[in-house]
Amino acid sequence: MRDKDQLKVVVAWGLVGWLAAVVAGYYVFHKPFTPEFVISLMRAAWVVAVDAAIITLAGGLGVRLLPGLDLHPLAGLALQAAFGAGCLSLGVLGFGALGLLYPLVGAAALILLALLLRKEMLDWLRGWRSVRTVWSSSGRIGKALGLTLAAVFVCTLWTALAPPLKFDALVYHLALPAGYLGAHRISYVPENMFWGMPQNAEMLYTWSASLGGLSAGPALGWMAGLLTVVGLLGLITQKLEADAGWIGAAALLCGFTLAAGLSWGYADGWTVFFGLGFLICMVVWDQERQDRILGLAGLLAGFALGAKYTAGVLLVSGAALVLIRGRSGLQGYLRSLAWFGLPALLVFSPWLAKNFLATG
């Protein structure tokens, strides 16, 4: 019996050795690490670094501008980054209107803002430590779902770093940023029927593409999707428990479109990202009933509308919630509605102005 066991071990190791020899022989003639391959890896690393810097800058800007809220740290991360990203997108629009869309200007703006917000950016990055806290308090189901989500994000990141191929990205989500960078300004593109849409996402893609190429746009959208899932995880964990948070986060990506769309370079993911920020603010407002939080919810709803027209449903739902849960009486409702609606109009109005100035 012992001889048979030894024979099995020898045969098993023989098979492993044979497979190793075959693989080694293959790579003798098909060298995987060519100079072109190394350059592509370096380029992918540069794209990730550029996008990480932009999203961290957005988070730091959110830390600087937003008031302290009673939130789970992960929900706070998402809210701060969403608010900061919305502000940065309007900043890119302003630079584009002035004809300043040059890589050197984009790099200088990134470096200068990072220096001004370096403390807040570090504070924002420290918030990611809460992922470990949520993980340690999760059960088997939660950890299994967490590993599944990690696999989804790893796979979609590789796709995001590849040359873009999706139809809408090539037609306008990335085509418009490429045109803007070629003209060095936000200019009217009459031959593109989608130019009249709001372009918060495209503004961020323009900035990232100026420093990392067109593939930097989808990778930046991927990071927004990651923050959306992380923020939802934190929000549900605060309300229920860690396992419930993982279930809610996994449920968001159960649909193929949302999961695969992480790497497409579309505007839909940004709409969901800003929409999560709106949801977080409305949850806090429902608890504290402070007008400033209602105004913040309006800003996030306006940023979402500035990414995609269909996000107008957030304004409708927000107005309905204010009617149901807000002040009593017509005067009180109108006051709360103004706190919510006027900030949304404020951050959405540049896109209305853009269309009016271009086409009348």
CSV table of N, CA and C in Angstrom, one decimal, residues 53-67 75-93 110 113 117 120-121 124 200-201 203-204 207 220 224 227 270 273-274 277-278 281 296 299-300 303-304 347:
chain,number,residue,atom,x,y,z
A,53,ALA,N,-5.2,60.2,-8.1
A,53,ALA,CA,-4.9,61.6,-7.6
A,53,ALA,C,-6.2,62.5,-7.8
A,54,ILE,N,-6.9,62.3,-8.9
A,54,ILE,CA,-8.1,63.2,-9.1
A,54,ILE,C,-9.2,62.8,-8.1
A,55,ILE,N,-9.4,61.5,-7.9
A,55,ILE,CA,-10.5,61.1,-7.0
A,55,ILE,C,-10.1,61.4,-5.6
A,56,THR,N,-8.8,61.3,-5.2
A,56,THR,CA,-8.4,61.7,-3.9
A,56,THR,C,-8.5,63.2,-3.7
A,57,LEU,N,-8.2,64.0,-4.7
A,57,LEU,CA,-8.4,65.4,-4.7
A,57,LEU,C,-9.9,65.8,-4.5
A,58,ALA,N,-10.8,65.0,-5.2
A,58,ALA,CA,-12.2,65.3,-5.0
A,58,ALA,C,-12.6,65.0,-3.5
A,59,GLY,N,-12.1,63.9,-3.0
A,59,GLY,CA,-12.4,63.6,-1.6
A,59,GLY,C,-11.8,64.6,-0.6
A,60,GLY,N,-10.6,65.1,-0.9
A,60,GLY,CA,-10.1,66.2,0.0
A,60,GLY,C,-10.9,67.5,-0.1
A,61,LEU,N,-11.3,67.8,-1.3
A,61,LEU,CA,-12.2,69.0,-1.5
A,61,LEU,C,-13.5,68.8,-0.7
A,62,GLY,N,-14.0,67.6,-0.7
A,62,GLY,CA,-15.3,67.4,0.0
A,62,GLY,C,-15.0,67.5,1.5
A,63,VAL,N,-13.9,67.0,2.0
A,63,VAL,CA,-13.5,67.2,3.4
A,63,VAL,C,-13.5,68.7,3.8
A,64,ARG,N,-12.9,69.5,2.9
A,64,ARG,CA,-12.7,70.9,3.2
A,64,ARG,C,-14.0,71.6,3.2
A,65,LEU,N,-14.9,71.3,2.3
A,65,LEU,CA,-16.1,72.1,2.1
A,65,LEU,C,-17.4,71.6,2.9
A,66,LEU,N,-17.4,70.3,3.1
A,66,LEU,CA,-18.7,69.8,3.7
A,66,LEU,C,-18.7,69.9,5.2
A,67,PRO,N,-19.8,70.1,5.8
A,67,PRO,CA,-19.9,70.1,7.3
A,67,PRO,C,-19.8,68.7,7.9
A,75,ALA,N,-19.5,55.8,4.3
A,75,ALA,CA,-20.5,56.6,3.6
A,75,ALA,C,-20.0,58.1,3.5
A,76,GLY,N,-19.2,58.5,4.5
A,76,GLY,CA,-18.6,59.8,4.4
A,76,GLY,C,-17.6,60.0,3.3
A,77,LEU,N,-16.8,58.9,3.1
A,77,LEU,CA,-15.9,58.9,2.0
A,77,LEU,C,-16.6,59.1,0.6
A,78,ALA,N,-17.7,58.4,0.4
A,78,ALA,CA,-18.4,58.5,-0.9
A,78,ALA,C,-19.0,59.9,-1.0
A,79,LEU,N,-19.6,60.4,0.0
A,79,LEU,CA,-20.3,61.7,0.0
A,79,LEU,C,-19.3,62.8,-0.3
A,80,GLN,N,-18.2,62.8,0.4
A,80,GLN,CA,-17.1,63.8,0.2
A,80,GLN,C,-16.6,63.8,-1.2
A,81,ALA,N,-16.3,62.6,-1.7
A,81,ALA,CA,-15.7,62.4,-3.1
A,81,ALA,C,-16.8,62.8,-4.1
A,82,ALA,N,-18.0,62.5,-3.9
A,82,ALA,CA,-19.1,62.9,-4.9
A,82,ALA,C,-19.2,64.4,-5.0
A,83,PHE,N,-19.3,65.0,-3.8
A,83,PHE,CA,-19.4,66.5,-3.8
A,83,PHE,C,-18.2,67.1,-4.4
A,84,GLY,N,-17.0,66.7,-4.1
A,84,GLY,CA,-15.8,67.2,-4.6
A,84,GLY,C,-15.7,67.0,-6.1
A,85,ALA,N,-16.1,65.8,-6.6
A,85,ALA,CA,-16.1,65.6,-8.0
A,85,ALA,C,-17.0,66.5,-8.8
A,86,GLY,N,-18.2,66.7,-8.2
A,86,GLY,CA,-19.1,67.6,-8.9
A,86,GLY,C,-18.6,69.0,-9.0
A,87,CYS,N,-17.9,69.5,-7.9
A,87,CYS,CA,-17.3,70.8,-8.0
A,87,CYS,C,-16.1,70.9,-9.0
A,88,LEU,N,-15.3,69.8,-9.0
A,88,LEU,CA,-14.2,69.8,-10.0
A,88,LEU,C,-14.7,69.8,-11.4
A,89,SER,N,-15.8,69.1,-11.7
A,89,SER,CA,-16.3,69.0,-13.1
A,89,SER,C,-16.7,70.4,-13.6
A,90,LEU,N,-17.3,71.2,-12.7
A,90,LEU,CA,-17.7,72.5,-13.1
A,90,LEU,C,-16.5,73.4,-13.2
A,91,GLY,N,-15.4,73.1,-12.4
A,91,GLY,CA,-14.2,73.8,-12.6
A,91,GLY,C,-13.5,73.5,-14.0
A,92,VAL,N,-13.6,72.3,-14.4
A,92,VAL,CA,-13.1,72.0,-15.7
A,92,VAL,C,-13.9,72.7,-16.8
A,93,LEU,N,-15.2,72.8,-16.6
A,93,LEU,CA,-16.0,73.5,-17.6
A,93,LEU,C,-15.6,74.9,-17.7
A,110,LEU,N,-3.8,70.2,-10.9
A,110,LEU,CA,-3.8,69.1,-10.1
A,110,LEU,C,-2.8,69.2,-8.9
A,113,LEU,N,-3.8,72.2,-6.5
A,113,LEU,CA,-4.9,71.9,-5.6
A,113,LEU,C,-4.5,70.8,-4.6
A,117,LEU,N,-4.8,71.2,-0.6
A,117,LEU,CA,-5.7,70.3,0.1
A,117,LEU,C,-5.0,69.1,0.7
A,120,GLU,N,-6.4,67.7,4.0
A,120,GLU,CA,-7.7,67.1,3.8
A,120,GLU,C,-7.6,65.8,3.0
A,121,MET,N,-6.8,65.7,2.0
A,121,MET,CA,-6.6,64.5,1.2
A,121,MET,C,-6.1,63.3,2.1
A,124,TRP,N,-9.0,62.2,4.2
A,124,TRP,CA,-9.9,61.4,3.4
A,124,TRP,C,-9.3,59.9,3.2
A,200,ASN,N,-21.1,66.6,-16.8
A,200,ASN,CA,-20.3,66.5,-15.6
A,200,ASN,C,-19.3,65.4,-15.7
A,201,ALA,N,-19.7,64.2,-16.2
A,201,ALA,CA,-18.8,63.1,-16.3
A,201,ALA,C,-17.8,63.3,-17.4
A,203,MET,N,-16.6,66.1,-18.3
A,203,MET,CA,-15.6,67.1,-17.9
A,203,MET,C,-14.4,66.4,-17.1
A,204,LEU,N,-14.8,65.5,-16.2
A,204,LEU,CA,-13.8,64.8,-15.5
A,204,LEU,C,-13.0,63.9,-16.4
A,207,TRP,N,-10.4,66.0,-18.1
A,207,TRP,CA,-9.2,66.3,-17.2
A,207,TRP,C,-8.3,65.1,-17.1
A,220,LEU,N,-11.3,56.2,-14.4
A,220,LEU,CA,-11.8,57.2,-13.4
A,220,LEU,C,-13.3,56.8,-13.1
A,224,ALA,N,-15.2,55.8,-9.5
A,224,ALA,CA,-16.5,56.3,-9.0
A,224,ALA,C,-17.4,55.2,-8.6
A,227,LEU,N,-16.3,53.7,-5.3
A,227,LEU,CA,-16.8,54.5,-4.2
A,227,LEU,C,-18.3,54.4,-3.9
A,270,TRP,N,-21.6,57.7,-12.9
A,270,TRP,CA,-21.5,58.9,-12.2
A,270,TRP,C,-22.9,59.4,-11.7
A,273,PHE,N,-23.4,57.5,-8.6
A,273,PHE,CA,-22.5,58.0,-7.6
A,273,PHE,C,-23.0,59.2,-7.0
A,274,PHE,N,-23.4,60.2,-7.8
A,274,PHE,CA,-24.0,61.4,-7.2
A,274,PHE,C,-25.4,61.1,-6.6
A,277,GLY,N,-24.9,60.0,-3.1
A,277,GLY,CA,-24.6,61.2,-2.2
A,277,GLY,C,-25.9,61.9,-1.9
A,278,PHE,N,-26.8,62.0,-2.8
A,278,PHE,CA,-28.2,62.6,-2.5
A,278,PHE,C,-28.9,61.7,-1.5
A,281,CYS,N,-27.5,62.2,2.0
A,281,CYS,CA,-27.9,63.5,2.6
A,281,CYS,C,-29.4,63.4,3.0
A,296,LEU,N,-27.6,70.6,0.8
A,296,LEU,CA,-26.5,69.7,0.3
A,296,LEU,C,-27.1,68.6,-0.5
A,299,LEU,N,-27.7,70.0,-3.9
A,299,LEU,CA,-26.5,70.1,-4.7
A,299,LEU,C,-26.1,68.8,-5.3
A,300,LEU,N,-26.2,67.7,-4.6
A,300,LEU,CA,-25.9,66.4,-5.1
A,300,LEU,C,-26.9,66.0,-6.2
A,303,PHE,N,-25.9,67.8,-9.2
A,303,PHE,CA,-24.7,67.2,-9.9
A,303,PHE,C,-25.1,66.0,-10.7
A,304,ALA,N,-26.0,65.2,-10.1
A,304,ALA,CA,-26.5,64.0,-10.8
A,304,ALA,C,-27.2,64.4,-12.1
A,347,VAL,N,-26.2,74.5,-9.5
A,347,VAL,CA,-25.1,73.7,-10.1
A,347,VAL,C,-25.4,73.1,-11.4
